[in-house]
Amino acid sequence: FSLAAFKRNKRKLELAEKVETDLIQLKKRRQSNEKENDSGTLDTVGAVVVDQEGNVAAAVSSGGLALKHPGRVGQAALYGCGCWAENTGAHNPYSTAVSTSGIYYFYKYFMRLQSCSVIKDAHQALLETMQNKFIGSPFLANEDGVLGGVIVLRSCRCSAEPESSQEKPTLLVEFLWSHTTESMCVGYMSAQDGKAKTHISRLPPGAVAGQSVAIEGGVCRLESPES
């Protein structure tokens, strides 16, 4: 019995040493790649898009967690968890697309940002979600830092001049991003752009990551095909 226990514990120790060695080698490779590519740490990548017809789509790809159980599928890979997109409908004047990144409980509430589709002030809805449903979540009270980020795209049909009947139909597009991490990189472009514009969003000076929220964004108009 003792011999079997010894062998079992020895295998665990050897496995732990191998994992530690592999992690050290991985860290060295990443540091080497970082010096070569100047790319820094890799993490979740999300995308939200809208076409000239007003159709929206969302996608997300995550590096996930280290030492995941074989076969585990994280929330980022599941539609309705890591990302969500819904076009305008009879009772829904806005098309909304959302892509998220963060700890597991994060996804559930950010998918409720689809409710922004019936709320005029998407900025306020996003702020309330970040503060009340994410940072203030009782399920995350024991977390050292409630870290996450989200990008939201919302569009609706409108006229640049409501009083003019000769205006070309346009799409009003609102693009927002928010995060509780120290920083978050955002890029955006149109089909006519040859290169994306990039921006690094940061928490305000003095703000604590995991306890504070940053929200930024903008609005633009896109011409849509005439009927």
PDB file of C-alpha atoms in Angstrom:
ATOM      1  CA  PHE A   1       0.000   0.000   0.000  1.00  0.00           C
ATOM      2  CA  SER A   2       2.812   2.401   0.904  1.00  0.00           C
ATOM      3  CA  LEU A   3       4.727   1.523  -2.276  1.00  0.00           C
ATOM      4  CA  ALA A   4       1.649   2.204  -4.399  1.00  0.00           C
ATOM      5  CA  ALA A   5       1.115   5.522  -2.637  1.00  0.00           C
ATOM      6  CA  PHE A   6       4.764   6.439  -3.182  1.00  0.00           C
ATOM      7  CA  LYS A   7       4.591   5.664  -6.898  1.00  0.00           C
ATOM      8  CA  ARG A   8       1.344   7.602  -7.250  1.00  0.00           C
ATOM      9  CA  ASN A   9       2.739  10.667  -5.521  1.00  0.00           C
ATOM     10  CA  LYS A  10       5.973  10.431  -7.477  1.00  0.00           C
ATOM     11  CA  ARG A  11       4.033  10.459 -10.748  1.00  0.00           C
ATOM     12  CA  LYS A  12       2.183  13.559  -9.552  1.00  0.00           C
ATOM     13  CA  LEU A  13       5.460  15.256  -8.679  1.00  0.00           C
ATOM     14  CA  GLU A  14       7.024  14.349 -12.031  1.00  0.00           C
ATOM     15  CA  LEU A  15       3.962  15.629 -13.828  1.00  0.00           C
ATOM     16  CA  ALA A  16       4.040  18.883 -11.853  1.00  0.00           C
ATOM     17  CA  GLU A  17       7.737  19.339 -12.639  1.00  0.00           C
ATOM     18  CA  LYS A  18       7.063  18.675 -16.328  1.00  0.00           C
ATOM     19  CA  VAL A  19       4.211  21.200 -16.371  1.00  0.00           C
ATOM     20  CA  GLU A  20       6.424  23.753 -14.620  1.00  0.00           C
ATOM     21  CA  THR A  21       9.190  23.146 -17.146  1.00  0.00           C
ATOM     22  CA  ASP A  22       6.730  23.454 -20.032  1.00  0.00           C
ATOM     23  CA  LEU A  23       5.356  26.705 -18.607  1.00  0.00           C
ATOM     24  CA  ILE A  24       8.869  28.140 -18.242  1.00  0.00           C
ATOM     25  CA  GLN A  25       9.645  27.227 -21.842  1.00  0.00           C
ATOM     26  CA  LEU A  26       6.322  28.697 -22.985  1.00  0.00           C
ATOM     27  CA  LYS A  27       7.056  31.910 -21.108  1.00  0.00           C
ATOM     28  CA  LYS A  28      10.479  32.122 -22.733  1.00  0.00           C
ATOM     29  CA  ARG A  29       8.956  31.572 -26.180  1.00  0.00           C
ATOM     30  CA  ARG A  30       6.363  34.251 -25.545  1.00  0.00           C
ATOM     31  CA  GLN A  31       9.028  36.686 -24.361  1.00  0.00           C
ATOM     32  CA  SER A  32      11.060  35.883 -27.454  1.00  0.00           C
ATOM     33  CA  ASN A  33       8.045  36.365 -29.730  1.00  0.00           C
ATOM     34  CA  GLU A  34       7.191  39.583 -27.949  1.00  0.00           C
ATOM     35  CA  LYS A  35      10.662  40.949 -28.636  1.00  0.00           C
ATOM     36  CA  GLU A  36      10.470  39.843 -32.265  1.00  0.00           C
ATOM     37  CA  ASN A  37       6.906  40.996 -32.976  1.00  0.00           C
ATOM     38  CA  ASP A  38       6.493  43.637 -30.284  1.00  0.00           C
ATOM     39  CA  SER A  39       2.976  42.259 -29.861  1.00  0.00           C
ATOM     40  CA  GLY A  40       2.719  41.875 -26.087  1.00  0.00           C
ATOM     41  CA  THR A  41       0.375  39.486 -24.346  1.00  0.00           C
ATOM     42  CA  LEU A  42      -2.306  37.792 -26.442  1.00  0.00           C
ATOM     43  CA  ASP A  43      -5.857  37.522 -25.162  1.00  0.00           C
ATOM     44  CA  THR A  44      -9.495  37.490 -26.263  1.00  0.00           C
ATOM     45  CA  VAL A  45     -10.304  38.991 -29.652  1.00  0.00           C
ATOM     46  CA  GLY A  46     -13.858  40.064 -30.451  1.00  0.00           C
ATOM     47  CA  ALA A  47     -15.556  41.671 -33.444  1.00  0.00           C
ATOM     48  CA  VAL A  48     -18.877  43.355 -34.169  1.00  0.00           C
ATOM     49  CA  VAL A  49     -19.923  44.448 -37.676  1.00  0.00           C
ATOM     50  CA  VAL A  50     -22.809  46.052 -39.559  1.00  0.00           C
ATOM     51  CA  ASP A  51     -23.443  46.122 -43.313  1.00  0.00           C
ATOM     52  CA  GLN A  52     -25.188  48.745 -45.452  1.00  0.00           C
ATOM     53  CA  GLU A  53     -28.502  46.968 -45.027  1.00  0.00           C
ATOM     54  CA  GLY A  54     -28.247  47.264 -41.260  1.00  0.00           C
ATOM     55  CA  ASN A  55     -27.554  43.583 -40.610  1.00  0.00           C
ATOM     56  CA  VAL A  56     -25.263  43.011 -37.630  1.00  0.00           C
ATOM     57  CA  ALA A  57     -22.992  40.139 -36.607  1.00  0.00           C
ATOM     58  CA  ALA A  58     -20.655  39.354 -33.726  1.00  0.00           C
ATOM     59  CA  ALA A  59     -17.787  36.937 -33.085  1.00  0.00           C
ATOM     60  CA  VAL A  60     -15.280  36.185 -30.342  1.00  0.00           C
ATOM     61  CA  SER A  61     -12.145  34.059 -29.958  1.00  0.00           C
ATOM     62  CA  SER A  62     -10.530  33.509 -26.572  1.00  0.00           C
ATOM     63  CA  GLY A  63      -7.204  32.123 -25.427  1.00  0.00           C
ATOM     64  CA  GLY A  64      -9.143  30.701 -22.464  1.00  0.00           C
ATOM     65  CA  LEU A  65      -7.636  29.615 -19.169  1.00  0.00           C
ATOM     66  CA  ALA A  66      -4.401  27.735 -18.554  1.00  0.00           C
ATOM     67  CA  LEU A  67      -4.609  24.027 -17.708  1.00  0.00           C
ATOM     68  CA  LYS A  68      -8.172  23.612 -18.954  1.00  0.00           C
ATOM     69  CA  HIS A  69      -9.725  20.171 -18.624  1.00  0.00           C
ATOM     70  CA  PRO A  70      -9.499  18.289 -21.961  1.00  0.00           C
ATOM     71  CA  GLY A  71     -12.668  18.831 -23.964  1.00  0.00           C
ATOM     72  CA  ARG A  72     -13.753  21.891 -21.997  1.00  0.00           C
ATOM     73  CA  VAL A  73     -15.603  24.479 -24.058  1.00  0.00           C
ATOM     74  CA  GLY A  74     -15.595  27.948 -22.544  1.00  0.00           C
ATOM     75  CA  GLN A  75     -18.312  30.563 -22.744  1.00  0.00           C
ATOM     76  CA  ALA A  76     -16.477  32.523 -25.410  1.00  0.00           C
ATOM     77  CA  ALA A  77     -17.086  29.749 -27.923  1.00  0.00           C
ATOM     78  CA  LEU A  78     -20.844  29.675 -27.328  1.00  0.00           C
ATOM     79  CA  TYR A  79     -23.227  31.960 -29.189  1.00  0.00           C
ATOM     80  CA  GLY A  80     -25.410  33.745 -26.667  1.00  0.00           C
ATOM     81  CA  CYS A  81     -22.618  33.608 -24.056  1.00  0.00           C
ATOM     82  CA  GLY A  82     -19.455  35.126 -25.483  1.00  0.00           C
ATOM     83  CA  CYS A  83     -21.211  37.083 -28.223  1.00  0.00           C
ATOM     84  CA  TRP A  84     -24.669  38.011 -29.416  1.00  0.00           C
ATOM     85  CA  ALA A  85     -26.208  39.706 -32.452  1.00  0.00           C
ATOM     86  CA  GLU A  86     -29.809  40.521 -33.256  1.00  0.00           C
ATOM     87  CA  ASN A  87     -31.279  42.485 -36.177  1.00  0.00           C
ATOM     88  CA  THR A  88     -34.062  44.998 -35.914  1.00  0.00           C
ATOM     89  CA  GLY A  89     -37.592  43.634 -35.772  1.00  0.00           C
ATOM     90  CA  ALA A  90     -41.234  44.620 -35.368  1.00  0.00           C
ATOM     91  CA  HIS A  91     -40.763  45.431 -31.683  1.00  0.00           C
ATOM     92  CA  ASN A  92     -37.064  46.171 -31.889  1.00  0.00           C
ATOM     93  CA  PRO A  93     -36.033  49.477 -33.555  1.00  0.00           C
ATOM     94  CA  TYR A  94     -32.311  48.813 -33.128  1.00  0.00           C
ATOM     95  CA  SER A  95     -29.932  46.136 -34.383  1.00  0.00           C
ATOM     96  CA  THR A  96     -27.447  45.166 -31.666  1.00  0.00           C
ATOM     97  CA  ALA A  97     -24.191  43.175 -31.658  1.00  0.00           C
ATOM     98  CA  VAL A  98     -22.137  42.413 -28.545  1.00  0.00           C
ATOM     99  CA  SER A  99     -18.799  40.675 -27.963  1.00  0.00           C
ATOM    100  CA  THR A 100     -17.334  40.114 -24.494  1.00  0.00           C
ATOM    101  CA  SER A 101     -14.221  39.102 -22.629  1.00  0.00           C
ATOM    102  CA  GLY A 102     -13.753  38.347 -18.952  1.00  0.00           C
ATOM    103  CA  ILE A 103     -14.307  35.963 -16.086  1.00  0.00           C
ATOM    104  CA  TYR A 104     -17.040  33.376 -16.420  1.00  0.00           C
ATOM    105  CA  TYR A 105     -19.943  35.219 -14.787  1.00  0.00           C
ATOM    106  CA  PHE A 106     -19.293  38.195 -17.012  1.00  0.00           C
ATOM    107  CA  TYR A 107     -20.889  36.718 -20.099  1.00  0.00           C
ATOM    108  CA  LYS A 108     -24.337  36.076 -18.655  1.00  0.00           C
ATOM    109  CA  TYR A 109     -25.074  39.702 -17.923  1.00  0.00           C
ATOM    110  CA  PHE A 110     -23.419  41.187 -20.946  1.00  0.00           C
ATOM    111  CA  MET A 111     -25.601  39.105 -23.165  1.00  0.00           C
ATOM    112  CA  ARG A 112     -28.480  40.985 -21.605  1.00  0.00           C
ATOM    113  CA  LEU A 113     -27.110  44.048 -23.345  1.00  0.00           C
ATOM    114  CA  GLN A 114     -29.336  42.931 -26.180  1.00  0.00           C
ATOM    115  CA  SER A 115     -31.918  44.794 -24.094  1.00  0.00           C
ATOM    116  CA  CYS A 116     -30.123  47.919 -25.334  1.00  0.00           C
ATOM    117  CA  SER A 117     -32.050  47.335 -28.536  1.00  0.00           C
ATOM    118  CA  VAL A 118     -35.151  48.786 -26.899  1.00  0.00           C
ATOM    119  CA  ILE A 119     -33.364  51.416 -24.792  1.00  0.00           C
ATOM    120  CA  LYS A 120     -32.550  54.784 -26.325  1.00  0.00           C
ATOM    121  CA  ASP A 121     -29.524  55.417 -24.108  1.00  0.00           C
ATOM    122  CA  ALA A 122     -27.164  52.507 -24.792  1.00  0.00           C
ATOM    123  CA  HIS A 123     -24.341  54.274 -22.937  1.00  0.00           C
ATOM    124  CA  GLN A 124     -26.378  54.377 -19.728  1.00  0.00           C
ATOM    125  CA  ALA A 125     -27.482  50.757 -20.138  1.00  0.00           C
ATOM    126  CA  LEU A 126     -23.879  49.671 -20.588  1.00  0.00           C
ATOM    127  CA  LEU A 127     -22.723  51.662 -17.549  1.00  0.00           C
ATOM    128  CA  GLU A 128     -25.441  50.178 -15.335  1.00  0.00           C
ATOM    129  CA  THR A 129     -24.602  46.667 -16.517  1.00  0.00           C
ATOM    130  CA  MET A 130     -20.904  47.136 -15.816  1.00  0.00           C
ATOM    131  CA  GLN A 131     -21.409  48.662 -12.365  1.00  0.00           C
ATOM    132  CA  ASN A 132     -24.430  46.809 -11.020  1.00  0.00           C
ATOM    133  CA  LYS A 133     -24.437  43.427 -12.740  1.00  0.00           C
ATOM    134  CA  PHE A 134     -20.718  42.887 -13.136  1.00  0.00           C
ATOM    135  CA  ILE A 135     -18.576  44.717 -10.563  1.00  0.00           C
ATOM    136  CA  GLY A 136     -21.425  44.727  -8.050  1.00  0.00           C
ATOM    137  CA  SER A 137     -22.386  41.088  -8.584  1.00  0.00           C
ATOM    138  CA  PRO A 138     -22.668  39.174  -5.278  1.00  0.00           C
ATOM    139  CA  PHE A 139     -21.412  36.079  -7.100  1.00  0.00           C
ATOM    140  CA  LEU A 140     -18.094  37.826  -7.728  1.00  0.00           C
ATOM    141  CA  ALA A 141     -17.706  39.380  -4.285  1.00  0.00           C
ATOM    142  CA  ASN A 142     -14.795  37.081  -3.403  1.00  0.00           C
ATOM    143  CA  GLU A 143     -12.857  37.789  -6.603  1.00  0.00           C
ATOM    144  CA  ASP A 144      -9.668  39.811  -6.183  1.00  0.00           C
ATOM    145  CA  GLY A 145     -10.468  41.756  -9.326  1.00  0.00           C
ATOM    146  CA  VAL A 146     -13.582  41.684 -11.492  1.00  0.00           C
ATOM    147  CA  LEU A 147     -11.927  42.011 -14.880  1.00  0.00           C
ATOM    148  CA  GLY A 148     -13.675  42.120 -18.241  1.00  0.00           C
ATOM    149  CA  GLY A 149     -14.338  44.075 -21.396  1.00  0.00           C
ATOM    150  CA  VAL A 150     -17.117  44.437 -23.944  1.00  0.00           C
ATOM    151  CA  ILE A 151     -17.713  46.000 -27.350  1.00  0.00           C
ATOM    152  CA  VAL A 152     -21.228  46.961 -28.413  1.00  0.00           C
ATOM    153  CA  LEU A 153     -22.479  48.027 -31.835  1.00  0.00           C
ATOM    154  CA  ARG A 154     -25.983  49.355 -32.317  1.00  0.00           C
ATOM    155  CA  SER A 155     -27.609  50.669 -35.483  1.00  0.00           C
ATOM    156  CA  CYS A 156     -30.951  52.022 -36.620  1.00  0.00           C
ATOM    157  CA  ARG A 157     -32.384  53.551 -39.789  1.00  0.00           C
ATOM    158  CA  CYS A 158     -32.869  57.283 -39.678  1.00  0.00           C
ATOM    159  CA  SER A 159     -32.686  60.428 -41.781  1.00  0.00           C
ATOM    160  CA  ALA A 160     -29.963  63.015 -41.452  1.00  0.00           C
ATOM    161  CA  GLU A 161     -32.696  65.656 -41.879  1.00  0.00           C
ATOM    162  CA  PRO A 162     -35.973  64.365 -40.416  1.00  0.00           C
ATOM    163  CA  GLU A 163     -37.955  67.172 -42.077  1.00  0.00           C
ATOM    164  CA  SER A 164     -36.587  66.400 -45.532  1.00  0.00           C
ATOM    165  CA  SER A 165     -38.165  63.631 -47.602  1.00  0.00           C
ATOM    166  CA  GLN A 166     -35.389  63.714 -50.195  1.00  0.00           C
ATOM    167  CA  GLU A 167     -32.583  62.660 -47.906  1.00  0.00           C
ATOM    168  CA  LYS A 168     -30.871  59.375 -48.750  1.00  0.00           C
ATOM    169  CA  PRO A 169     -31.682  56.641 -46.233  1.00  0.00           C
ATOM    170  CA  THR A 170     -28.879  56.366 -43.716  1.00  0.00           C
ATOM    171  CA  LEU A 171     -27.863  54.117 -40.872  1.00  0.00           C
ATOM    172  CA  LEU A 172     -27.043  55.668 -37.536  1.00  0.00           C
ATOM    173  CA  VAL A 173     -24.333  53.470 -36.018  1.00  0.00           C
ATOM    174  CA  GLU A 174     -23.213  53.676 -32.398  1.00  0.00           C
ATOM    175  CA  PHE A 175     -20.038  51.867 -31.343  1.00  0.00           C
ATOM    176  CA  LEU A 176     -19.250  51.593 -27.621  1.00  0.00           C
ATOM    177  CA  TRP A 177     -16.601  49.813 -25.609  1.00  0.00           C
ATOM    178  CA  SER A 178     -16.167  49.385 -21.887  1.00  0.00           C
ATOM    179  CA  HIS A 179     -13.744  47.594 -19.573  1.00  0.00           C
ATOM    180  CA  THR A 180     -12.653  47.173 -15.966  1.00  0.00           C
ATOM    181  CA  THR A 181      -9.103  46.180 -16.917  1.00  0.00           C
ATOM    182  CA  GLU A 182      -6.316  48.749 -16.889  1.00  0.00           C
ATOM    183  CA  SER A 183      -6.486  49.015 -20.659  1.00  0.00           C
ATOM    184  CA  MET A 184      -8.266  47.646 -23.711  1.00  0.00           C
ATOM    185  CA  CYS A 185      -7.256  47.885 -27.356  1.00  0.00           C
ATOM    186  CA  VAL A 186      -9.948  48.761 -29.891  1.00  0.00           C
ATOM    187  CA  GLY A 187      -9.822  48.993 -33.680  1.00  0.00           C
ATOM    188  CA  TYR A 188     -12.452  50.029 -36.196  1.00  0.00           C
ATOM    189  CA  MET A 189     -12.746  50.506 -39.948  1.00  0.00           C
ATOM    190  CA  SER A 190     -15.169  50.592 -42.861  1.00  0.00           C
ATOM    191  CA  ALA A 191     -15.093  48.515 -46.039  1.00  0.00           C
ATOM    192  CA  GLN A 192     -13.532  51.478 -47.831  1.00  0.00           C
ATOM    193  CA  ASP A 193     -10.670  51.852 -45.355  1.00  0.00           C
ATOM    194  CA  GLY A 194      -7.358  50.257 -46.192  1.00  0.00           C
ATOM    195  CA  LYS A 195      -6.250  50.136 -42.580  1.00  0.00           C
ATOM    196  CA  ALA A 196      -8.051  50.078 -39.245  1.00  0.00           C
ATOM    197  CA  LYS A 197      -7.885  52.993 -36.848  1.00  0.00           C
ATOM    198  CA  THR A 198      -6.705  51.820 -33.433  1.00  0.00           C
ATOM    199  CA  HIS A 199      -7.133  53.155 -29.939  1.00  0.00           C
ATOM    200  CA  ILE A 200      -6.007  52.029 -26.482  1.00  0.00           C
ATOM    201  CA  SER A 201      -8.684  52.789 -23.913  1.00  0.00           C
ATOM    202  CA  ARG A 202      -7.448  53.198 -20.343  1.00  0.00           C
ATOM    203  CA  LEU A 203      -9.027  53.608 -16.931  1.00  0.00           C
ATOM    204  CA  PRO A 204      -9.033  57.176 -15.581  1.00  0.00           C
ATOM    205  CA  PRO A 205      -6.014  58.207 -13.471  1.00  0.00           C
ATOM    206  CA  GLY A 206      -6.299  56.839  -9.957  1.00  0.00           C
ATOM    207  CA  ALA A 207      -8.915  54.260 -10.901  1.00  0.00           C
ATOM    208  CA  VAL A 208      -8.392  50.694  -9.673  1.00  0.00           C
ATOM    209  CA  ALA A 209      -8.631  47.828 -12.174  1.00  0.00           C
ATOM    210  CA  GLY A 210     -11.428  45.453 -11.307  1.00  0.00           C
ATOM    211  CA  GLN A 211     -13.254  48.125  -9.309  1.00  0.00           C
ATOM    212  CA  SER A 212     -13.661  50.939 -11.835  1.00  0.00           C
ATOM    213  CA  VAL A 213     -15.235  51.254 -15.274  1.00  0.00           C
ATOM    214  CA  ALA A 214     -14.159  53.021 -18.450  1.00  0.00           C
ATOM    215  CA  ILE A 215     -16.670  53.634 -21.262  1.00  0.00           C
ATOM    216  CA  GLU A 216     -15.917  55.244 -24.591  1.00  0.00           C
ATOM    217  CA  GLY A 217     -17.375  55.245 -28.075  1.00  0.00           C
ATOM    218  CA  GLY A 218     -18.790  57.256 -30.918  1.00  0.00           C
ATOM    219  CA  VAL A 219     -21.562  57.617 -33.467  1.00  0.00           C
ATOM    220  CA  CYS A 220     -21.427  57.773 -37.258  1.00  0.00           C
ATOM    221  CA  ARG A 221     -23.832  57.727 -40.196  1.00  0.00           C
ATOM    222  CA  LEU A 222     -23.582  55.262 -43.056  1.00  0.00           C
ATOM    223  CA  GLU A 223     -25.363  55.670 -46.359  1.00  0.00           C
ATOM    224  CA  SER A 224     -27.491  52.646 -47.166  1.00  0.00           C
ATOM    225  CA  PRO A 225     -28.586  51.485 -50.644  1.00  0.00           C
ATOM    226  CA  GLU A 226     -31.590  53.292 -52.027  1.00  0.00           C
ATOM    227  CA  SER A 227     -34.705  51.197 -52.509  1.00  0.00           C
TER     228      SER A 227
END
